[in-house]
Coordinates of N, CA and C in Angstrom, one line a residue:
M1 N -15.5 -20.6 -4.6 CA -15.0 -21.5 -3.7 C -13.6 -22.0 -4.2
I2 N -12.7 -22.2 -3.3 CA -11.4 -22.7 -3.6 C -11.2 -24.0 -2.9
R3 N -10.8 -25.0 -3.6 CA -10.5 -26.3 -3.0 C -9.0 -26.5 -2.9
L4 N -8.6 -26.9 -1.7 CA -7.2 -27.0 -1.4 C -6.9 -28.4 -1.1
K5 N -5.7 -28.9 -1.4 CA -5.3 -30.2 -1.0 C -3.9 -30.2 -0.6
V6 N -3.6 -30.5 0.6 CA -2.3 -30.6 1.2 C -1.8 -32.0 0.9
D7 N -0.8 -32.1 0.1 CA -0.3 -33.4 -0.2 C 1.3 -33.4 -0.3
T8 N 1.9 -32.9 0.8 CA 3.3 -32.9 0.8 C 3.8 -34.2 1.3
A9 N 5.0 -34.6 1.0 CA 5.6 -35.9 1.4 C 5.8 -35.9 2.9
R10 N 6.1 -34.7 3.5 CA 6.4 -34.7 4.9 C 5.1 -34.9 5.7
T11 N 4.0 -34.3 5.3 CA 2.7 -34.5 6.0 C 2.2 -35.9 5.8
A12 N 2.3 -36.4 4.6 CA 1.8 -37.8 4.4 C 2.6 -38.8 5.2
K13 N 3.9 -38.5 5.3 CA 4.8 -39.4 6.1 C 4.3 -39.4 7.6
V14 N 4.0 -38.2 8.1 CA 3.6 -38.1 9.5 C 2.2 -38.7 9.8
L15 N 1.3 -38.4 8.9 CA -0.1 -38.8 9.1 C -0.4 -40.3 8.8
N16 N 0.4 -40.9 7.9 CA 0.1 -42.3 7.5 C 0.4 -43.3 8.6
G17 N 1.3 -43.0 9.5 CA 1.6 -43.9 10.5 C 0.7 -43.8 11.8
L18 N -0.3 -42.9 11.7 CA -1.1 -42.7 12.9 C -2.5 -43.3 12.7
P19 N -3.2 -43.6 13.8 CA -4.5 -44.1 13.7 C -5.5 -43.1 13.1
R20 N -6.6 -43.5 12.6 CA -7.5 -42.6 11.8 C -8.0 -41.5 12.7
N21 N -8.5 -41.8 13.9 CA -9.0 -40.8 14.8 C -8.0 -39.7 15.2
L22 N -6.8 -40.2 15.4 CA -5.7 -39.2 15.8 C -5.4 -38.4 14.6
S23 N -5.3 -39.0 13.4 CA -4.9 -38.3 12.2 C -6.0 -37.2 11.9
E24 N -7.2 -37.6 12.0 CA -8.3 -36.7 11.8 C -8.3 -35.5 12.7
S25 N -8.1 -35.8 14.0 CA -8.0 -34.8 15.0 C -6.9 -33.8 14.8
I26 N -5.8 -34.3 14.4 CA -4.6 -33.5 14.1 C -4.9 -32.6 12.9
R27 N -5.5 -33.1 11.8 CA -5.8 -32.3 10.7 C -6.8 -31.2 11.0
K28 N -7.8 -31.5 11.8 CA -8.8 -30.5 12.1 C -8.2 -29.4 13.0
K29 N -7.3 -29.7 13.9 CA -6.7 -28.7 14.8 C -5.7 -27.9 13.9
A30 N -5.1 -28.5 13.0 CA -4.1 -27.8 12.1 C -4.9 -26.8 11.2
I31 N -6.0 -27.2 10.7 CA -6.8 -26.3 9.9 C -7.2 -25.1 10.7
R32 N -7.7 -25.3 11.9 CA -8.2 -24.2 12.7 C -7.0 -23.2 13.1
A33 N -5.9 -23.8 13.4 CA -4.7 -23.0 13.8 C -4.1 -22.3 12.7
A34 N -4.1 -22.9 11.5 CA -3.4 -22.3 10.3 C -4.3 -21.2 9.7
F35 N -5.6 -21.4 9.7 CA -6.4 -20.5 8.9 C -7.0 -19.3 9.8
Q36 N -6.9 -19.4 11.1 CA -7.4 -18.3 11.9 C -6.8 -17.0 11.6
P37 N -5.5 -16.9 11.5 CA -4.9 -15.6 11.1 C -5.4 -15.0 9.7
Y38 N -5.7 -15.9 8.8 CA -6.1 -15.5 7.5 C -7.6 -15.0 7.6
V39 N -8.4 -15.5 8.5 CA -9.7 -15.0 8.7 C -9.6 -13.5 9.1
K40 N -8.6 -13.2 10.0 CA -8.4 -11.8 10.4 C -8.0 -10.9 9.3
T41 N -7.1 -11.4 8.4 CA -6.7 -10.6 7.3 C -7.8 -10.4 6.3
L42 N -8.7 -11.3 6.1 CA -9.8 -11.2 5.2 C -10.8 -10.1 5.8
R43 N -11.0 -10.2 7.1 CA -11.8 -9.2 7.7 C -11.2 -7.8 7.5
Q44 N -9.9 -7.6 7.6 CA -9.2 -6.3 7.4 C -9.4 -5.9 6.0
A45 N -9.3 -6.8 5.0 CA -9.5 -6.4 3.6 C -10.9 -5.8 3.4
W46 N -11.9 -6.4 4.0 CA -13.3 -5.9 3.9 C -13.5 -4.6 4.6
R47 N -12.8 -4.5 5.8 CA -13.0 -3.2 6.6 C -12.3 -2.1 5.8
G48 N -11.2 -2.3 5.2 CA -10.5 -1.3 4.5 C -11.0 -1.0 3.0
A49 N -12.0 -1.8 2.6 CA -12.5 -1.6 1.2 C -13.1 -0.2 1.0
R50 N -12.9 0.3 -0.2 CA -13.4 1.6 -0.5 C -14.6 1.5 -1.4
F51 N -15.7 2.0 -0.8 CA -17.0 2.1 -1.5 C -17.6 3.5 -1.2
K52 N -18.5 3.9 -2.0 CA -19.3 5.1 -1.7 C -20.3 4.8 -0.6
G53 N -20.6 5.8 0.1 CA -21.7 5.6 1.1 C -21.2 5.2 2.5
K54 N -22.1 4.9 3.4 CA -21.8 4.5 4.7 C -21.0 3.1 4.7
E55 N -20.3 2.9 5.8 CA -19.6 1.7 5.9 C -20.3 0.6 6.7
T56 N -21.6 0.8 6.9 CA -22.3 -0.2 7.7 C -22.2 -1.6 7.2
H57 N -22.4 -1.8 5.9 CA -22.4 -3.1 5.3 C -21.0 -3.7 5.3
R58 N -20.0 -2.9 5.0 CA -18.7 -3.4 5.0 C -18.3 -3.9 6.4
K59 N -18.7 -3.1 7.5 CA -18.4 -3.6 8.8 C -19.1 -4.9 9.1
A60 N -20.4 -5.0 8.6 CA -21.1 -6.2 8.8 C -20.5 -7.4 8.1
I61 N -20.0 -7.2 6.9 CA -19.3 -8.2 6.1 C -18.1 -8.7 6.9
A62 N -17.3 -7.7 7.4 CA -16.1 -8.0 8.2 C -16.4 -8.8 9.4
A63 N -17.5 -8.4 10.1 CA -17.9 -9.1 11.3 C -18.4 -10.6 11.0
A64 N -19.0 -10.8 9.8 CA -19.5 -12.1 9.4 C -18.5 -13.0 8.8
T65 N -17.3 -12.6 8.7 CA -16.2 -13.4 8.1 C -15.8 -14.5 9.2
K66 N -16.0 -15.7 8.8 CA -15.8 -16.8 9.7 C -15.1 -18.0 9.1
L67 N -14.6 -18.9 9.9 CA -14.0 -20.2 9.5 C -15.0 -21.2 10.0
A68 N -15.7 -21.9 9.1 CA -16.6 -23.0 9.5 C -15.8 -24.1 10.0
S69 N -16.3 -24.8 11.0 CA -15.6 -25.9 11.6 C -15.3 -27.0 10.6
P70 N -14.1 -27.6 10.6 CA -13.8 -28.6 9.7 C -14.7 -29.9 9.8
K71 N -15.1 -30.4 8.7 CA -16.0 -31.6 8.8 C -15.4 -32.7 7.9
R72 N -15.6 -33.9 8.3 CA -15.1 -35.1 7.6 C -16.1 -35.4 6.4
I73 N -15.5 -35.6 5.3 CA -16.3 -36.0 4.1 C -15.9 -37.4 3.7
G74 N -16.8 -38.3 3.8 CA -16.6 -39.7 3.4 C -16.2 -40.5 4.7
S75 N -15.8 -41.7 4.5 CA -15.4 -42.6 5.6 C -14.1 -43.3 5.3
G76 N -13.7 -44.0 6.3 CA -12.4 -44.7 6.2 C -11.2 -43.9 6.4
D77 N -10.0 -44.5 6.2 CA -8.8 -43.9 6.4 C -8.5 -42.7 5.4
T78 N -9.1 -42.8 4.3 CA -8.8 -41.8 3.2 C -9.9 -40.7 3.2
A79 N -10.6 -40.5 4.3 CA -11.7 -39.5 4.3 C -11.1 -38.1 4.3
R80 N -11.7 -37.2 3.4 CA -11.2 -35.9 3.3 C -11.8 -35.0 4.4
I81 N -11.2 -33.9 4.7 CA -11.7 -32.9 5.6 C -12.0 -31.6 4.9
R82 N -13.2 -31.1 5.1 CA -13.6 -29.9 4.4 C -13.8 -28.8 5.4
A83 N -13.2 -27.6 5.1 CA -13.4 -26.4 6.0 C -13.7 -25.3 5.0
Q84 N -14.6 -24.4 5.5 CA -15.0 -23.3 4.7 C -14.7 -22.0 5.4
M85 N -14.1 -21.1 4.7 CA -13.8 -19.8 5.2 C -14.4 -18.7 4.3
G86 N -15.2 -17.8 4.9 CA -15.8 -16.8 4.1 C -16.9 -16.1 4.9
I87 N -17.8 -15.5 4.2 CA -18.8 -14.6 4.8 C -20.1 -15.5 5.1
Q88 N -20.5 -15.4 6.3 CA -21.8 -16.1 6.7 C -22.9 -15.2 6.4
Y89 N -23.9 -15.7 5.7 CA -25.1 -14.9 5.4 C -26.1 -15.0 6.5
G90 N -27.0 -14.1 6.5 CA -28.1 -14.1 7.5 C -27.7 -13.8 8.9
F91 N -28.5 -14.2 9.8 CA -28.2 -14.0 11.2 C -27.1 -14.9 11.8
K92 N -26.7 -15.9 11.0 CA -25.6 -16.7 11.4 C -24.3 -16.0 11.4
G93 N -24.3 -14.8 10.8 CA -23.1 -14.0 10.7 C -22.6 -13.5 12.0
G94 N -23.5 -13.5 13.0 CA -23.1 -13.0 14.3 C -23.9 -11.8 14.8
S95 N -23.8 -11.4 16.0 CA -24.5 -10.3 16.6 C -24.1 -9.0 16.0
K96 N -22.8 -8.9 15.7 CA -22.3 -7.6 15.1 C -22.8 -7.4 13.7
A97 N -23.0 -8.4 13.0 CA -23.4 -8.3 11.6 C -24.9 -8.0 11.5
R98 N -25.7 -8.7 12.3 CA -27.1 -8.5 12.4 C -27.8 -8.6 11.0
G99 N -27.3 -9.4 10.1 CA -27.9 -9.6 8.8 C -27.6 -8.6 7.8
R100 N -26.8 -7.6 8.1 CA -26.6 -6.5 7.2 C -25.5 -6.9 6.1
Q101 N -24.9 -8.1 6.2 CA -24.0 -8.5 5.2 C -24.7 -9.1 4.0
R102 N -26.0 -9.0 3.9 CA -26.7 -9.6 2.9 C -26.4 -9.1 1.5
I103 N -25.7 -7.9 1.4 CA -25.3 -7.4 0.1 C -23.9 -7.8 -0.3
Y104 N -23.3 -8.7 0.4 CA -21.9 -9.2 0.1 C -21.8 -9.6 -1.4
H105 N -22.7 -10.4 -1.9 CA -22.6 -10.9 -3.2 C -22.6 -9.8 -4.3
L106 N -23.4 -8.7 -4.0 CA -23.4 -7.6 -4.9 C -22.1 -6.8 -4.9
L107 N -21.6 -6.6 -3.7 CA -20.3 -5.8 -3.7 C -19.2 -6.7 -4.2
E108 N -19.2 -8.0 -4.0 CA -18.1 -8.8 -4.5 C -18.2 -9.1 -6.0
S109 N -19.4 -9.4 -6.5 CA -19.5 -9.8 -7.9 C -20.1 -8.8 -8.8
G110 N -20.7 -7.8 -8.3 CA -21.4 -6.8 -9.1 C -22.8 -7.2 -9.5
F111 N -23.5 -6.4 -10.2 CA -24.9 -6.7 -10.6 C -25.2 -5.7 -11.8
K112 N -26.4 -6.0 -12.4 CA -26.9 -5.2 -13.4 C -28.0 -4.3 -12.8
H113 N -27.9 -3.0 -12.9 CA -28.8 -2.1 -12.3 C -30.2 -2.3 -12.9
K114 N -31.2 -2.6 -12.1 CA -32.6 -2.9 -12.6 C -33.2 -1.7 -13.3
A115 N -33.1 -0.5 -12.7 CA -33.8 0.6 -13.3 C -33.1 1.1 -14.6
G116 N -31.8 1.2 -14.5 CA -31.1 1.8 -15.7 C -30.6 0.8 -16.7
G117 N -30.4 -0.5 -16.2 CA -29.9 -1.5 -17.1 C -28.4 -1.5 -17.3
F118 N -27.7 -0.6 -16.5 CA -26.3 -0.6 -16.7 C -25.6 -1.4 -15.6
P119 N -24.5 -2.0 -15.9 CA -23.8 -2.9 -15.0 C -23.0 -2.1 -13.9
I120 N -23.0 -2.6 -12.7 CA -22.2 -2.1 -11.6 C -21.2 -3.2 -11.4
M121 N -19.9 -2.8 -11.5 CA -18.8 -3.8 -11.4 C -18.6 -4.1 -10.0
G122 N -18.3 -5.4 -9.7 CA -17.9 -5.8 -8.4 C -16.4 -5.6 -8.1
K123 N -16.0 -5.6 -6.8 CA -14.6 -5.4 -6.5 C -13.8 -6.7 -6.4
H124 N -14.5 -7.8 -6.2 CA -13.8 -9.1 -6.1 C -12.8 -9.1 -5.0
I125 N -13.1 -8.5 -3.9 CA -12.2 -8.4 -2.8 C -11.8 -9.8 -2.2
S126 N -12.8 -10.6 -2.0 CA -12.5 -12.0 -1.4 C -11.8 -12.9 -2.4
K127 N -12.2 -12.8 -3.7 CA -11.6 -13.6 -4.7 C -10.1 -13.2 -4.9
R128 N -9.8 -11.9 -5.0 CA -8.4 -11.5 -5.1 C -7.6 -11.8 -3.9
W129 N -8.2 -11.7 -2.7 CA -7.5 -12.0 -1.5 C -7.2 -13.5 -1.4
G130 N -8.1 -14.3 -1.8 CA -7.9 -15.8 -1.8 C -6.8 -16.2 -2.8
E131 N -6.8 -15.6 -4.0 CA -5.7 -15.9 -4.9 C -4.4 -15.5 -4.5
A132 N -4.3 -14.3 -3.8 CA -3.0 -13.8 -3.3 C -2.5 -14.6 -2.1
N133 N -3.3 -15.2 -1.3 CA -2.9 -15.9 -0.1 C -2.9 -17.4 -0.2
L134 N -3.3 -18.0 -1.3 CA -3.4 -19.4 -1.4 C -2.2 -20.2 -1.1
S135 N -1.1 -19.9 -1.7 CA 0.2 -20.6 -1.4 C 0.7 -20.5 0.0
R136 N 0.6 -19.3 0.6 CA 1.0 -19.1 2.0 C 0.1 -20.0 2.9
M137 N -1.2 -20.0 2.6 CA -2.2 -20.8 3.4 C -1.8 -22.2 3.4
M138 N -1.4 -22.7 2.3 CA -1.1 -24.2 2.1 C 0.2 -24.5 2.9
N139 N 1.2 -23.6 2.8 CA 2.4 -23.8 3.5 C 2.2 -23.8 5.0
D140 N 1.4 -22.8 5.5 CA 1.1 -22.8 6.9 C 0.4 -24.0 7.4
L141 N -0.6 -24.5 6.5 CA -1.3 -25.7 6.9 C -0.4 -26.9 7.0
A142 N 0.5 -27.1 6.1 CA 1.4 -28.2 6.1 C 2.3 -28.1 7.4
E143 N 2.8 -26.9 7.7 CA 3.6 -26.8 8.9 C 2.8 -27.0 10.2
Q144 N 1.5 -26.6 10.2 CA 0.7 -26.8 11.4 C 0.4 -28.3 11.5
I145 N 0.2 -29.0 10.4 CA -0.1 -30.5 10.6 C 1.1 -31.1 11.3
I146 N 2.3 -30.8 10.9 CA 3.5 -31.4 11.5 C 3.6 -31.0 12.9
L147 N 3.3 -29.7 13.2 CA 3.4 -29.2 14.6 C 2.4 -29.9 15.5
Q148 N 1.2 -30.0 15.0 CA 0.1 -30.6 15.8 C 0.4 -32.1 16.0
A149 N 1.0 -32.8 15.0 CA 1.3 -34.2 15.2 C 2.4 -34.3 16.2
K150 N 3.4 -33.5 16.3 CA 4.4 -33.5 17.3 C 3.8 -33.3 18.7
K151 N 2.9 -32.4 18.8 CA 2.2 -32.1 20.1 C 1.4 -33.4 20.5
A152 N 0.7 -34.0 19.6 CA -0.1 -35.1 19.9 C 0.7 -36.3 20.3
L153 N 1.9 -36.5 19.7 CA 2.8 -37.6 20.0 C 3.7 -37.3 21.2
G154 N 3.6 -36.1 21.7 CA 4.4 -35.7 22.9 C 5.9 -35.6 22.7
Q155 N 6.3 -35.1 21.6 CA 7.7 -34.9 21.4 C 8.2 -33.7 22.2
P156 N 9.4 -33.8 22.8 CA 9.9 -32.8 23.6 C 10.2 -31.5 22.8
G157 N 10.0 -30.4 23.5 CA 10.3 -29.1 22.9 C 9.2 -28.5 22.1
V158 N 8.0 -29.1 22.1 CA 6.9 -28.6 21.4 C 5.7 -28.3 22.3
R159 N 5.2 -27.1 22.2 CA 4.1 -26.7 23.1 C 2.8 -26.5 22.3

């Protein structure tokens, strides 16, 4: 799990002058708008992953890649918002996955083979993807917060 905190002076300046409900709404919309393209690229990373055997599970993992809706943690004006992006286990992964993404943790992190006792190394696809895209995600989120705030305040020239 990667924890991110957007704390740029520009976003703080925009959000501090707004009411709590509007600020929270803007942050949630910005998270959805900024992270949706990254969900697609994570899906593509899993679809293009190279493993032996059939690609049934990799397709299921790609189909189960989701952005969980942002939720508020805490109360008051300083409440944080948490959003999770990753692979949904079980049947919550969607109708295309149908629960076949259940081996995600084995492909990602590896395991020790039960019969032979030898280790099978994981590919760390999601981890490497997250580390590679972290700074771009944060920059996009900061830009989206400002853009969503301009939309909410009705500034001209913003759609």
